[in-house]
CSV table of C-alpha atoms in Angstrom, one decimal:
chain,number,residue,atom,x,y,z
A,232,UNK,CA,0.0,0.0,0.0
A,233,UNK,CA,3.2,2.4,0.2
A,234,UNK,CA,2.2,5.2,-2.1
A,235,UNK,CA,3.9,6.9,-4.7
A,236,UNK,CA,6.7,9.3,-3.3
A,237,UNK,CA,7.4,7.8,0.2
A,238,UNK,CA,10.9,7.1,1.4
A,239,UNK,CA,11.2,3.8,2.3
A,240,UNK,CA,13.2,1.9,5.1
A,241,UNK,CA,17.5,2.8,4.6
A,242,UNK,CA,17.0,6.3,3.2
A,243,UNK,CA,18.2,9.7,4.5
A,244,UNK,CA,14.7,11.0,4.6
A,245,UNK,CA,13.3,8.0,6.7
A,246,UNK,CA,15.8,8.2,9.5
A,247,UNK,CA,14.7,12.1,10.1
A,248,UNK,CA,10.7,11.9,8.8
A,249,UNK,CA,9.1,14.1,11.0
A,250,UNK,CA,5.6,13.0,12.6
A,251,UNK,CA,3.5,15.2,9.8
A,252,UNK,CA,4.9,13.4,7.0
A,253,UNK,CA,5.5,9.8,8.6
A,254,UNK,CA,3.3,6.9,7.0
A,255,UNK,CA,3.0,3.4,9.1
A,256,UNK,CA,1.7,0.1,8.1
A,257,UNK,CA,0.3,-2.3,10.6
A,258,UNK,CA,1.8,-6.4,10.2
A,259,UNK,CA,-1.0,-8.0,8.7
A,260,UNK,CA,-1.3,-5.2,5.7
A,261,UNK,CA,-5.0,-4.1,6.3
A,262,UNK,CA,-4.0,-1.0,7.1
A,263,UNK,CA,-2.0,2.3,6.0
A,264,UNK,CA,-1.6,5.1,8.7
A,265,UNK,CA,-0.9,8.6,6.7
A,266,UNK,CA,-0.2,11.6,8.4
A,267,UNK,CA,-0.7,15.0,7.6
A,268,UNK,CA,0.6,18.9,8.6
A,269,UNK,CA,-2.4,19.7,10.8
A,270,UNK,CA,-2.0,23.8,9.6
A,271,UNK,CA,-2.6,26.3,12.1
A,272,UNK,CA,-5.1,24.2,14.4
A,273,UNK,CA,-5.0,25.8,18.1
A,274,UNK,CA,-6.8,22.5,19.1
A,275,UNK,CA,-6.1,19.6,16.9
A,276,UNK,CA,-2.1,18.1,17.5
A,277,UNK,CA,-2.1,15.8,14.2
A,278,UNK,CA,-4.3,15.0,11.5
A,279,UNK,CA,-3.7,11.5,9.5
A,280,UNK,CA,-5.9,9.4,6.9
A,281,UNK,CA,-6.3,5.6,7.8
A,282,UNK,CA,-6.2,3.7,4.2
A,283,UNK,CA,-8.0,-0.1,4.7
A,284,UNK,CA,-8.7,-2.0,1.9
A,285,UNK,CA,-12.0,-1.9,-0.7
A,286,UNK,CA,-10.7,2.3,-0.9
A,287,UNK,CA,-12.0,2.9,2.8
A,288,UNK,CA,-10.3,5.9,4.1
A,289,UNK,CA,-11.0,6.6,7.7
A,290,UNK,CA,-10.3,10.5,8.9
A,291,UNK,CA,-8.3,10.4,12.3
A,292,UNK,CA,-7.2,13.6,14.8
A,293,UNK,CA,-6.0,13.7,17.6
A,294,UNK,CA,-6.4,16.6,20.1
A,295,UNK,CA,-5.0,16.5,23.8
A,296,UNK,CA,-7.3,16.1,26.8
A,297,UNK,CA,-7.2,18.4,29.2
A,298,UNK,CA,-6.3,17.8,33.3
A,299,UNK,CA,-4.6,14.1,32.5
A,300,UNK,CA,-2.8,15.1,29.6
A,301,UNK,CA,-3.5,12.8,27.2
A,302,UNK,CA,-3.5,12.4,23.4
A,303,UNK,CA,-6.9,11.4,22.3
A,304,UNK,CA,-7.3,9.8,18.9
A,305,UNK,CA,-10.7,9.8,16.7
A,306,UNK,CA,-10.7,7.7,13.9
A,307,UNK,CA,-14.3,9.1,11.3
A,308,UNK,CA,-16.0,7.8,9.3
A,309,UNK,CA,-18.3,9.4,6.1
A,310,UNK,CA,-18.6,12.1,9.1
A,311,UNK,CA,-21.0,15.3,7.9
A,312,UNK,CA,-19.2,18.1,7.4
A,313,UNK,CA,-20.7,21.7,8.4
A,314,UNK,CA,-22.7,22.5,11.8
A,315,UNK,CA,-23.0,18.9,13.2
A,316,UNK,CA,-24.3,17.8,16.1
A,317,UNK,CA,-22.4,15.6,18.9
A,318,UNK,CA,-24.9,12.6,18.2
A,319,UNK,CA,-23.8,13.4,14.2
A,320,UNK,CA,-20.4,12.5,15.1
A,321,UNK,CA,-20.7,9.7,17.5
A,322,UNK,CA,-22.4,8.3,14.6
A,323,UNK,CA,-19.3,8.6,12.7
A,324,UNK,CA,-16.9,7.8,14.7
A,325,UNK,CA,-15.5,4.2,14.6
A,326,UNK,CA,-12.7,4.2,17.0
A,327,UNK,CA,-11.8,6.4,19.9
A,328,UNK,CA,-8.5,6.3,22.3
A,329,UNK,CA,-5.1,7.0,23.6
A,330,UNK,CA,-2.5,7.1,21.2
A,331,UNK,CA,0.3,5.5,22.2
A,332,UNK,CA,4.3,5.8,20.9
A,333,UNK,CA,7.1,2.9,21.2
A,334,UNK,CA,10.9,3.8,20.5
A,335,UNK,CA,13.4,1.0,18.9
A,336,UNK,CA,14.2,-0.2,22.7
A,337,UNK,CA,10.5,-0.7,23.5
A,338,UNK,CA,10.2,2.5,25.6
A,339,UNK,CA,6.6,3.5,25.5
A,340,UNK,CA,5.8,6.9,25.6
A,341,UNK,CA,3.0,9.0,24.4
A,342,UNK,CA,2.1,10.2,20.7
A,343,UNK,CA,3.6,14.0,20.5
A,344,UNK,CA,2.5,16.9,18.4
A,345,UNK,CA,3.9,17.6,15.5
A,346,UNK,CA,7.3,19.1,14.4
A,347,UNK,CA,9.4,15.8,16.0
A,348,UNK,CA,10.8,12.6,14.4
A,349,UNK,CA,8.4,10.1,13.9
A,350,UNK,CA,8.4,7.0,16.7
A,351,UNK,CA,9.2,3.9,15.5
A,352,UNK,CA,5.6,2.3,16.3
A,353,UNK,CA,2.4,3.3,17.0
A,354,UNK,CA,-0.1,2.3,19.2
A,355,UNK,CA,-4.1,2.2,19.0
A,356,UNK,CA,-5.6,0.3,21.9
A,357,UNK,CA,-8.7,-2.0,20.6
A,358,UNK,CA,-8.6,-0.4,17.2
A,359,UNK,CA,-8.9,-4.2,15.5
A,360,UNK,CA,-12.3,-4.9,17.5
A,361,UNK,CA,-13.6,-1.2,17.4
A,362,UNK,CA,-13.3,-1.3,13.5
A,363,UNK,CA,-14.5,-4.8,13.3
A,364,UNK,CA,-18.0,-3.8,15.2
A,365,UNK,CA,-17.8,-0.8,13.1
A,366,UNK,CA,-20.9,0.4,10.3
A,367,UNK,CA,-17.9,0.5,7.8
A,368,UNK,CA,-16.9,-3.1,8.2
A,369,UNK,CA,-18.3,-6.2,6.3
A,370,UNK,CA,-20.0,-6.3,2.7
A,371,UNK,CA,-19.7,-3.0,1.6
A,372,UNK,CA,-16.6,-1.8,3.4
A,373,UNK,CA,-13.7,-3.3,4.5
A,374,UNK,CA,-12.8,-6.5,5.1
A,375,UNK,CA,-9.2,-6.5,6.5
A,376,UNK,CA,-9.4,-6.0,10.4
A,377,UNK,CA,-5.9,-4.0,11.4
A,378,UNK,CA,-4.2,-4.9,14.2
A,379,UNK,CA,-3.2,-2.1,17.2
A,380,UNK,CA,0.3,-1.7,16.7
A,381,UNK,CA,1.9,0.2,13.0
A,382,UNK,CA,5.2,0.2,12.4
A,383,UNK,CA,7.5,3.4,10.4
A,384,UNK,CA,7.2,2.7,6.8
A,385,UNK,CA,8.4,5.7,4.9
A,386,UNK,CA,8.4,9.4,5.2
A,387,UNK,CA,6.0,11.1,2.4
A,388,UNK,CA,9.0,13.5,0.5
């Protein structure tokens, strides 16, 4: 699923791809994690596009909570766009969580904001069951259940 111009594994650009640009794949290959530059957002931290198979692209942001500080992951899908209502995009909204980082040693940490090097791995708790119980899931959407933990792929150039 590595699209056109990514770096891959062994180049210059892959061992310095910052988080905006980094993509991740999960083992099995259901999955594709892109990320994005979020722009000026005073509230979301990073913006990425989930690619699963049968062209299903899921919208995910993530936005830190406040008082625990934790980053808070929202994986959408089909969501309306405009003035929406909370029920609107609980209806939308396949996966929800804590979004976890993991260096080369194992070291687990938390996902930062943009403007750092990309972990090596990323974590979504439950993502394979949320998306499997999921509206988008099943004859006339996917059909390749991802498993919680993506792994540095590239670096979009």
């Amino acid at each position: 699923m590595l699209a056109a111009g990514v770096a891959q594994t062994g180049s210059a650009a892959f061992a310095a791809c910052p988080l905006e640009l980094a993509v991740y794949g999960d083992a099995e290959g259901a999955a594709e994690i892109d990320f994005r530059p979020t722009g000026g957002s005073a509230v979301v931290t990073n913006t990425f596009k989930m690619v699963l198979d049968n062209d299903v692209v899921l919208d995910g942001i993530v936005m830190w909570t406040e008082g625990v500080a934790r980053p808070h992951g929202s994986l959408m899908y089909k969501c309306p766009t405009g003035d929406v209502t909370g029920d609107e995009l609980a209806a939308c909204t396949l996966w929800e969580g804590v979004v976890y980082s993991a260096d080369d040693k194992g070291n687990i940490a938390l996902l930062p904001a943009e403007g750092v090097d990309a972990p090596k791995t990323l974590i979504f708790p439950d993502l394979g069951p949320s998306l499997q119980r999921s509206t988008a899931y099943g004859a006339n959407g996917f059909s390749k259940v991802p498993w919680d933990i993506f792994s540095l792929k590239g670096c979009q150039e």
